[in-house]
C-alpha atoms as a printed R data frame, in Angstrom:
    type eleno elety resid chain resno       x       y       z
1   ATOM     1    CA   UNK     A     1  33.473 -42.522 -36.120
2   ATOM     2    CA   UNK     A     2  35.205 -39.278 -34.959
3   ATOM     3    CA   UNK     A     3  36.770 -39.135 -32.227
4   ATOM     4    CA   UNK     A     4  36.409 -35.403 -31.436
5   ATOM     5    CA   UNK     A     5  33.720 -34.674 -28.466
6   ATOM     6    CA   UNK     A     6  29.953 -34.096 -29.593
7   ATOM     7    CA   UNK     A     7  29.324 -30.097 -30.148
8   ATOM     8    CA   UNK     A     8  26.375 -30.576 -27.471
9   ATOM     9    CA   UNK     A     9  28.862 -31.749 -24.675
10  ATOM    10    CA   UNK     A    10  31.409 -28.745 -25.277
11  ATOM    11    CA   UNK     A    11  28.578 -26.397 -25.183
12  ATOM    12    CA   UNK     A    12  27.182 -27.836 -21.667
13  ATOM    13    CA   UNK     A    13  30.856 -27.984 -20.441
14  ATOM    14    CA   UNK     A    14  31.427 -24.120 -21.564
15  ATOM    15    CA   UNK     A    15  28.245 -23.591 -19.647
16  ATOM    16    CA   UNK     A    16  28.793 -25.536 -16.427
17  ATOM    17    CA   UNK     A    17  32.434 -23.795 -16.250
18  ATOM    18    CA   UNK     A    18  30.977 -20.037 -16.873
19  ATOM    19    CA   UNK     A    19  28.383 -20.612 -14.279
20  ATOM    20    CA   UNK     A    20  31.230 -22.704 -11.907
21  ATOM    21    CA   UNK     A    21  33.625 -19.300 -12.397
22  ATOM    22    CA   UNK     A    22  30.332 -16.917 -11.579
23  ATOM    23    CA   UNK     A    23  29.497 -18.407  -8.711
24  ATOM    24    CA   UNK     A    24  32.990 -18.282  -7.405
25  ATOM    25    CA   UNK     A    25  32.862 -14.843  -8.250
26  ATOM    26    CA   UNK     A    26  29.988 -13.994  -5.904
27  ATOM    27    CA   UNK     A    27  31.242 -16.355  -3.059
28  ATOM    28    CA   UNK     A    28  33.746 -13.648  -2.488
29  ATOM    29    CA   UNK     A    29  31.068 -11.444  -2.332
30  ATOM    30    CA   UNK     A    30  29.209 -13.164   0.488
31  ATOM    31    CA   UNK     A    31  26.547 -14.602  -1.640
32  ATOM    32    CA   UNK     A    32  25.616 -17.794  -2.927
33  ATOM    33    CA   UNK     A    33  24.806 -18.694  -6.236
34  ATOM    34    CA   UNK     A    34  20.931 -18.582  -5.610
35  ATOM    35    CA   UNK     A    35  21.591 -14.755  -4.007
36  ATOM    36    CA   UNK     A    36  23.462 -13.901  -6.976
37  ATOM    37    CA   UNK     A    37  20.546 -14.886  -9.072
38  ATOM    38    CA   UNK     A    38  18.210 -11.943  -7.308
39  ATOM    39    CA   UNK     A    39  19.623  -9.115  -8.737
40  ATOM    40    CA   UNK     A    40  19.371 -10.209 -12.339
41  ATOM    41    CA   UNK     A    41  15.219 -11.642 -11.472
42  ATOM    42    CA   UNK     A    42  14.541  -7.863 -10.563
43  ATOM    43    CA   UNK     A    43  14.482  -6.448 -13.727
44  ATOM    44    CA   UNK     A    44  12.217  -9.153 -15.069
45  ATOM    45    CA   UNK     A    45   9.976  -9.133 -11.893
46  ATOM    46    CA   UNK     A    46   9.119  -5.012 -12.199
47  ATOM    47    CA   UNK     A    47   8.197  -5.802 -15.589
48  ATOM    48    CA   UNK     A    48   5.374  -8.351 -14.571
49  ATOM    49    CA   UNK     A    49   4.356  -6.012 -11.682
50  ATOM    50    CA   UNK     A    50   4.179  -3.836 -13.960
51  ATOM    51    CA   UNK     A    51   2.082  -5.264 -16.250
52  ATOM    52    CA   UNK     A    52   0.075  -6.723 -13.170
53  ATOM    53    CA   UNK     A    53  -0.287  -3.410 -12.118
54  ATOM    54    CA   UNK     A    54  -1.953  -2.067 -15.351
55  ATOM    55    CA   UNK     A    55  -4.493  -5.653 -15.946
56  ATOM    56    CA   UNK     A    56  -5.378  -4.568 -12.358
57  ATOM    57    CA   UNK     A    57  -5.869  -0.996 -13.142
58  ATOM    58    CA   UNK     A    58  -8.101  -1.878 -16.087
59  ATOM    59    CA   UNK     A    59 -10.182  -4.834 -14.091
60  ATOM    60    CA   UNK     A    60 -10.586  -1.509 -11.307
61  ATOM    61    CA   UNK     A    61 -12.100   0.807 -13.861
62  ATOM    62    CA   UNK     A    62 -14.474  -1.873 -15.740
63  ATOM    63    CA   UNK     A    63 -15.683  -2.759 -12.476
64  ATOM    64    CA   UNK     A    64 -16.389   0.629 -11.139
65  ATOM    65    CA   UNK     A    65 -17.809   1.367 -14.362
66  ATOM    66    CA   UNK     A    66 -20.378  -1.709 -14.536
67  ATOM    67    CA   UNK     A    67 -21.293  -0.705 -10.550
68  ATOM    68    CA   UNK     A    68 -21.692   2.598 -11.727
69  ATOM    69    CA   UNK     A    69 -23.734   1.814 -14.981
70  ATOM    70    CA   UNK     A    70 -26.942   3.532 -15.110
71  ATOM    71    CA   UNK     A    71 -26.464   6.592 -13.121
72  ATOM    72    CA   UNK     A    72 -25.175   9.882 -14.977
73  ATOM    73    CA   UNK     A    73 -21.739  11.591 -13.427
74  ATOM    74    CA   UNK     A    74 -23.993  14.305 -12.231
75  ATOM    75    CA   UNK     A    75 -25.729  11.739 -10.072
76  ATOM    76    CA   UNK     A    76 -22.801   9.650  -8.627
77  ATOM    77    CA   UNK     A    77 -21.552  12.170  -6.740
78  ATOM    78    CA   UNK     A    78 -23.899  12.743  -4.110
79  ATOM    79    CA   UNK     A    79 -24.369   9.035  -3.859
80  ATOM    80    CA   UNK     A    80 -20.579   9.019  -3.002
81  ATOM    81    CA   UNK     A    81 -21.187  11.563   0.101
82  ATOM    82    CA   UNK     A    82 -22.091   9.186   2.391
83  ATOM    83    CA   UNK     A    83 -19.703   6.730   2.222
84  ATOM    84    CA   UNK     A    84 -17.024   9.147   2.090
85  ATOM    85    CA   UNK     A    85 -18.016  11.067   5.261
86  ATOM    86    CA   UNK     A    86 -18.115   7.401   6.740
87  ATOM    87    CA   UNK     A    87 -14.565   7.272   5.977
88  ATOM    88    CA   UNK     A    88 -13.362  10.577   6.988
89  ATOM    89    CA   UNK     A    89 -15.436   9.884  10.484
90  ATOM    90    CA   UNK     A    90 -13.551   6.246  10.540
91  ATOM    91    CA   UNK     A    91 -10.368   7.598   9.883
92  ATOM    92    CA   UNK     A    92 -10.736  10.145  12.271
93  ATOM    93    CA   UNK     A    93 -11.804   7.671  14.822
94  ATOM    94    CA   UNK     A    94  -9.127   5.466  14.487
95  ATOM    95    CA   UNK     A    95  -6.732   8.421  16.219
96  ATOM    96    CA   UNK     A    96  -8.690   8.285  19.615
97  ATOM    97    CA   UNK     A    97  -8.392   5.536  22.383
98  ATOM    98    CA   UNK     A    98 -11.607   3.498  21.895
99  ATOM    99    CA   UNK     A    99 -12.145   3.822  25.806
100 ATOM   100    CA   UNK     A   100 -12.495   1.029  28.084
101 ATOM   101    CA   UNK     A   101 -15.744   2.391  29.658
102 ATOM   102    CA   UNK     A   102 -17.991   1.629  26.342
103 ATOM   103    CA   UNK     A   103 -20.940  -0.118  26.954
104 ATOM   104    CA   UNK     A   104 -20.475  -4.042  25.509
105 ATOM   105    CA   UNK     A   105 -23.449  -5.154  23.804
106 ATOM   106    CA   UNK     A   106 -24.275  -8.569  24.090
């Protein structure tokens, strides 16, 4: 039998030590070894929001296009009116004290 160490065990040494020499590294930096981790998840993180972003783009139009089915583009519109100038008249609302002297319904 040989008595030179397994390939595996060398390998998970090498590793151990890189990641015991990194994290030493980033101590002086103030951060632990977790913290240190953050910067190198980013990358991989904007890519899933990214492609997050786009399945939820395409779920967006295939629903408005299945509530939408039926009507032509010409027809849409003013059906849209209403609940826009709802908005606007929300959204302008929302700038003005609701006043205390409202009548309470109840």
């Amino acid at each position: 039998m040989s008595s030179s160490p397994h390939i595996s065990f060398v390998l998970h040494n090498v590793a151990r030590l890189l990641r015991t020499r990194f994290g030493q590294r980033w101590r002086v930096s103030g951060l632990s070894r977790a913290q240190s981790k953050v910067p190198a998840w980013l990358p991989y993180l904007a890519l899933l929001v990214r492609r997050l972003l786009e399945n939820m783009r395409g779920n967006c139009r295939r629903t408005r296009d299945e509530a939408f089915a039926g009507p032509s583009p010409e027809t849409r519109q003013p059906r849209l009116q209403t609940p826009s100038l709802i908005k606007s008249n929300l959204l302008a609302a929302r700038t003005q004290p609701a006043g205390d002297r409202e009548k309470v319904h109840g």
